Coordinates of C-alpha atoms in Angstrom, one line a residue:
X7 CA 114.0 77.2 108.5
X8 CA 114.3 80.8 107.3
X9 CA 113.4 83.8 109.5
X10 CA 109.8 84.4 108.2
X11 CA 109.1 80.6 108.4
X12 CA 110.3 80.6 112.0
X13 CA 108.1 83.5 112.9
X14 CA 105.0 82.0 111.4
X15 CA 105.7 78.6 112.9
X16 CA 105.0 80.1 116.3
X17 CA 101.4 80.8 115.3
X18 CA 98.6 78.7 113.7
X19 CA 97.2 78.8 110.3
X20 CA 94.2 80.8 111.6
X21 CA 96.5 83.7 112.4
X22 CA 98.2 83.5 109.0
X23 CA 94.7 83.4 107.3
X24 CA 93.6 86.5 109.2
X25 CA 96.8 88.3 108.1
X26 CA 96.1 87.4 104.5
X27 CA 92.5 88.7 104.9
X28 CA 94.0 92.0 106.1
X29 CA 96.2 92.0 103.0
X30 CA 93.2 91.4 100.8
X31 CA 94.6 88.1 99.5
X32 CA 93.1 84.6 99.4
X33 CA 95.3 81.8 100.8
X34 CA 93.3 78.9 102.2
X35 CA 93.3 75.6 100.4
X36 CA 89.8 74.1 100.6
X37 CA 89.1 70.4 100.8
X38 CA 92.5 69.2 102.1
X39 CA 93.1 68.0 105.7
X40 CA 96.0 66.6 107.7
X41 CA 96.5 62.9 107.2
X42 CA 99.7 62.4 109.3
X43 CA 102.2 64.3 111.3
X44 CA 101.7 66.9 114.1
X45 CA 102.3 70.5 114.8
X46 CA 102.8 73.5 112.5
X47 CA 104.7 73.2 109.3
X48 CA 106.0 76.2 107.4
X49 CA 108.2 76.2 104.3
X50 CA 108.6 77.3 100.7
X51 CA 106.6 75.5 98.1
X52 CA 108.1 73.0 95.7
X53 CA 105.4 72.5 93.1
X54 CA 104.6 69.4 91.1
X55 CA 101.8 68.9 88.6
X56 CA 100.4 65.6 87.3
X57 CA 98.2 64.9 84.3
X58 CA 96.1 61.9 83.3
X59 CA 97.3 59.5 80.6
X60 CA 95.2 57.4 78.2
X61 CA 94.6 53.7 79.0
X62 CA 97.5 51.6 77.8
X63 CA 100.0 54.5 77.9
X64 CA 103.1 53.8 80.1
X65 CA 103.5 56.3 82.9
X66 CA 106.1 55.4 85.5
X67 CA 106.4 56.9 89.0
X68 CA 107.6 60.5 89.0
X69 CA 111.1 61.2 90.1
X70 CA 111.3 64.7 91.6
X71 CA 112.0 64.1 95.3
X72 CA 115.8 64.3 94.9
X73 CA 115.5 67.8 93.6
X74 CA 113.6 69.2 96.6
X75 CA 115.6 71.4 99.0
X76 CA 115.5 70.7 102.8
X77 CA 112.8 72.6 104.6
X78 CA 110.5 72.8 101.6
X79 CA 106.8 71.8 101.4
X80 CA 106.0 69.6 98.4
X81 CA 102.7 70.8 96.8
X82 CA 101.3 68.3 94.3
X83 CA 98.5 69.2 92.0
X84 CA 96.7 66.0 91.0
X85 CA 93.2 67.5 90.5
X86 CA 91.7 65.2 93.2
X87 CA 92.1 62.1 91.0
X88 CA 91.4 58.8 92.7
X89 CA 94.9 57.5 92.3
X90 CA 97.8 58.2 94.5
X91 CA 101.1 60.1 93.8
X92 CA 102.5 60.0 97.4
X93 CA 103.3 57.0 99.5
X94 CA 105.6 55.6 102.2
X95 CA 108.7 55.4 100.0
X96 CA 108.5 59.1 99.1
X97 CA 107.8 59.9 102.7
X98 CA 110.9 58.0 103.9
X99 CA 113.1 59.9 101.4
X100 CA 111.4 63.2 102.4
X101 CA 112.3 62.5 106.1
X102 CA 115.9 61.7 105.1
X103 CA 116.1 64.9 103.1
X104 CA 114.6 66.9 106.0
X105 CA 111.6 68.2 104.0
X106 CA 108.9 70.0 106.0
X107 CA 105.9 68.3 104.6
X108 CA 103.7 67.4 101.6
X109 CA 100.4 68.8 100.4
X110 CA 98.5 66.6 97.8
X111 CA 95.5 67.9 95.9
X112 CA 94.4 64.3 95.7
X113 CA 95.1 61.2 97.7
X114 CA 98.0 59.5 99.4
X115 CA 98.5 55.8 100.2
X116 CA 100.5 53.8 102.7
X117 CA 99.1 56.0 105.3
X118 CA 99.9 53.7 108.2
X119 CA 103.5 53.6 107.2
X120 CA 103.7 57.4 106.7
X121 CA 102.1 57.9 110.2
X122 CA 104.8 55.6 111.7
X123 CA 107.4 57.9 110.1
X124 CA 105.7 60.9 111.6
X125 CA 105.9 62.7 108.3
X126 CA 103.4 65.5 107.8
X127 CA 101.0 65.0 104.9
X128 CA 97.8 66.9 103.9
X129 CA 95.5 65.5 101.3
X130 CA 91.9 65.0 100.4
X131 CA 92.2 61.6 101.9
X132 CA 93.8 58.2 101.6
X133 CA 93.3 55.6 98.9
X134 CA 95.4 52.6 97.8
X135 CA 95.2 52.8 94.0
X136 CA 98.6 53.6 92.3
X137 CA 99.1 56.5 90.1
X138 CA 101.5 54.5 87.8
X139 CA 100.1 54.2 84.3
X140 CA 97.2 56.5 85.3
X141 CA 98.9 59.8 85.7
X142 CA 102.4 61.2 84.9
X143 CA 104.3 64.2 86.1
X144 CA 103.7 67.1 83.7
X145 CA 105.7 69.8 85.3
X146 CA 107.8 70.7 88.4
X147 CA 108.6 74.1 89.9
X148 CA 105.9 75.8 87.9
X149 CA 102.7 77.5 89.1
X150 CA 100.0 74.9 89.9
X151 CA 96.3 75.2 90.7
X152 CA 95.1 73.4 93.8
X153 CA 91.8 73.2 95.8
X154 CA 88.3 71.7 95.5
X155 CA 84.7 72.7 94.9
X156 CA 85.4 75.7 92.8
X157 CA 87.6 77.3 95.6
X158 CA 91.0 77.0 93.9
X159 CA 94.3 78.7 94.4
X160 CA 97.4 79.2 92.4
X161 CA 100.6 78.1 94.2
X162 CA 103.9 79.3 92.9
X163 CA 107.4 77.9 93.6
X164 CA 108.8 79.8 96.6
X165 CA 105.4 80.8 98.0
X166 CA 105.3 80.1 101.8
X167 CA 103.1 77.2 102.8
X168 CA 101.8 77.0 106.4
X169 CA 99.8 74.0 107.5
X170 CA 98.5 72.6 110.8
X171 CA 95.5 70.7 112.1
X172 CA 93.1 73.4 110.8
X173 CA 94.4 73.1 107.2
X174 CA 96.7 74.9 104.8
X175 CA 97.3 78.5 103.9
X176 CA 99.7 79.8 101.2
X177 CA 101.4 83.1 101.5
X178 CA 102.5 84.6 98.1
X179 CA 106.2 85.3 98.2
X180 CA 105.7 89.1 97.7
X181 CA 103.4 89.3 100.8
X182 CA 105.6 87.3 103.2
X183 CA 107.1 90.3 105.0
X184 CA 103.6 92.0 105.4
X185 CA 102.0 88.8 106.6
X186 CA 104.8 88.2 109.2
X187 CA 104.4 91.8 110.5
X188 CA 100.6 91.5 110.7
X189 CA 100.6 88.1 112.4
X190 CA 103.1 89.3 115.0
X191 CA 101.1 92.5 115.7
X192 CA 97.6 90.8 115.8
X193 CA 98.9 88.0 118.0
X194 CA 100.3 90.5 120.5
X195 CA 96.9 92.3 120.6
X196 CA 95.1 89.0 121.2
X197 CA 97.4 88.2 124.1
X198 CA 96.5 91.5 125.7
X199 CA 92.9 90.6 125.3
X200 CA 93.4 87.2 126.9
X201 CA 95.4 88.7 129.7
X202 CA 92.6 91.1 130.6
X203 CA 90.0 88.3 130.4
X204 CA 92.1 86.0 132.7
X205 CA 92.3 88.9 135.2
X206 CA 88.5 89.1 135.3
X207 CA 87.7 91.7 132.6
X208 CA 84.6 90.9 130.5
X209 CA 85.5 89.8 127.0
X210 CA 83.5 92.5 125.4
X211 CA 85.3 95.2 127.4
X212 CA 88.7 93.7 126.7
X213 CA 88.0 93.6 123.0
X214 CA 87.0 97.2 122.9
X215 CA 90.0 98.3 125.0
X216 CA 92.5 96.6 122.6
X217 CA 90.7 97.3 119.3
X218 CA 89.9 93.6 118.6
X219 CA 87.1 94.4 116.2
X220 CA 89.0 97.3 114.5
X221 CA 91.0 94.7 112.7
X222 CA 88.8 93.8 109.7
X223 CA 89.7 92.0 106.4
X224 CA 89.9 94.0 103.2
X225 CA 88.0 91.1 101.5
X226 CA 84.3 91.8 101.2
X227 CA 83.3 88.9 99.0
X228 CA 83.4 85.2 99.7
X229 CA 82.5 84.8 103.3
X230 CA 82.7 86.5 106.7
X231 CA 85.8 87.0 108.9

């Protein structure tokens, strides 16, 4: 795990999301949730994009896993299709190759087996239908679009992916240093607030003292902080 990944791994996705807000950048992947694994996962994105094939067209399973570097997070764009492109065989290889986790904009299968492995996967859900002869790999290590319900995000190879039980955020590669600095600074401020509260200070007073509400996102469209 590289230095920025190690720093962000000490905090949750909420802290990373707040830092992206302060940078004026989107980052959350809507519609995907943890299916297996535990704890915080952080690593550079290895991107894969699938496309549908016409009925009767042969489309074998995609072979990309051997090209993924240890510590990476596999990000698969399958447009939410109801056929799977990740299962227990891929998960077992991922564990052996020491990958950090997998994010699927779609569905995974063999979920019981993946959970037994303890391998971290985020997806829209689980479904058993194979992707073979339904979809094929169209590209790897190119920018992909992921997300649901009109709230989509472009993920580029090397962007930093952080994921936990609250979901997934993606930090663009050129914002990693800024986000790491902001997360560290804001987390220290929040610890001071908590310390005061635990010592008996009213929350509203502790927030004012430490400038809790002075930290506001640059984003003014698309929801409240």
